XYZ file of C-alpha atoms in Angstrom:
93
model
C 124.692 140.469 229.576
C 128.455 141.196 229.759
C 127.854 144.580 231.424
C 125.701 142.906 234.075
C 128.400 140.322 234.767
C 131.078 142.999 235.085
C 128.878 145.048 237.424
C 128.230 141.967 239.549
C 131.933 141.095 239.719
C 132.896 144.641 240.649
C 130.261 144.975 243.383
C 132.742 143.719 245.992
C 135.276 146.319 244.859
C 132.682 149.085 245.117
C 131.793 147.897 248.617
C 135.473 147.978 249.609
C 135.793 151.503 248.235
C 132.763 152.621 250.223
C 134.255 151.047 253.336
C 137.544 152.842 252.694
C 135.651 156.096 252.178
C 134.061 155.679 255.606
C 137.404 154.777 257.169
C 139.060 157.854 255.682
C 136.236 160.041 257.004
C 136.835 158.393 260.379
C 140.568 159.159 260.195
C 139.838 162.821 259.456
C 137.431 163.024 262.394
C 139.945 161.302 264.689
C 142.636 163.780 263.695
C 140.309 166.734 264.210
C 139.453 165.392 267.660
C 143.131 164.990 268.535
C 142.900 161.217 268.961
C 145.908 159.070 269.746
C 148.406 158.766 266.889
C 148.433 154.963 267.116
C 144.654 154.796 266.679
C 144.791 157.161 263.692
C 147.562 155.171 261.994
C 145.744 151.879 262.619
C 142.578 153.233 260.989
C 144.577 154.735 258.122
C 146.271 151.371 257.506
C 142.850 149.692 257.349
C 141.694 152.227 254.756
C 144.857 151.662 252.747
C 144.313 147.887 252.743
C 140.709 148.362 251.616
C 141.888 150.534 248.708
C 144.557 147.988 247.744
C 142.083 145.120 247.811
C 139.611 147.068 245.699
C 142.329 147.823 243.166
C 143.446 144.206 242.974
C 139.837 143.085 242.589
C 139.310 145.489 239.702
C 142.530 144.355 238.004
C 141.689 140.677 238.539
C 138.283 141.203 236.930
C 139.938 142.946 234.006
C 142.468 140.144 233.673
C 139.736 137.541 233.690
C 137.880 139.328 230.912
C 141.045 139.863 228.876
C 142.001 136.207 229.072
C 138.490 135.176 228.106
C 138.575 137.462 225.081
C 139.808 135.046 222.439
C 139.275 137.606 219.707
C 141.888 139.973 221.160
C 144.325 137.115 221.702
C 143.840 135.916 218.143
C 144.432 139.379 216.706
C 147.877 139.665 218.308
C 146.914 142.106 221.074
C 147.903 139.617 223.781
C 151.309 141.252 224.396
C 149.721 144.692 224.642
C 147.163 143.353 227.145
C 149.932 141.760 229.187
C 151.915 144.992 229.279
C 148.880 147.035 230.319
C 147.940 144.586 233.074
C 151.525 144.443 234.305
C 151.569 148.230 234.519
C 148.323 148.191 236.499
C 149.636 145.602 238.952
C 152.845 147.547 239.436
C 150.920 150.754 240.082
C 149.454 149.098 243.185
C 152.752 147.683 244.411
């Protein structure tokens, strides 16, 4: 059941990644067509935001599961989890 829940929670992130994939393809096409720089940058910024949101969604899902995992917290791995999650958040900053 846990795998199904994780897949359900990450569906939004997958959708964002697909949207970003389409936006990036659009940026490439715009550049190949010699489109206006402002239009290209605007589309590129939208793709970047979609990637950021997908990353934050994935990290938030991981955080939720880590906090719910009482077994890991009880075994003293809480500090390690915190450090790993902090590193992930910072990688998106």
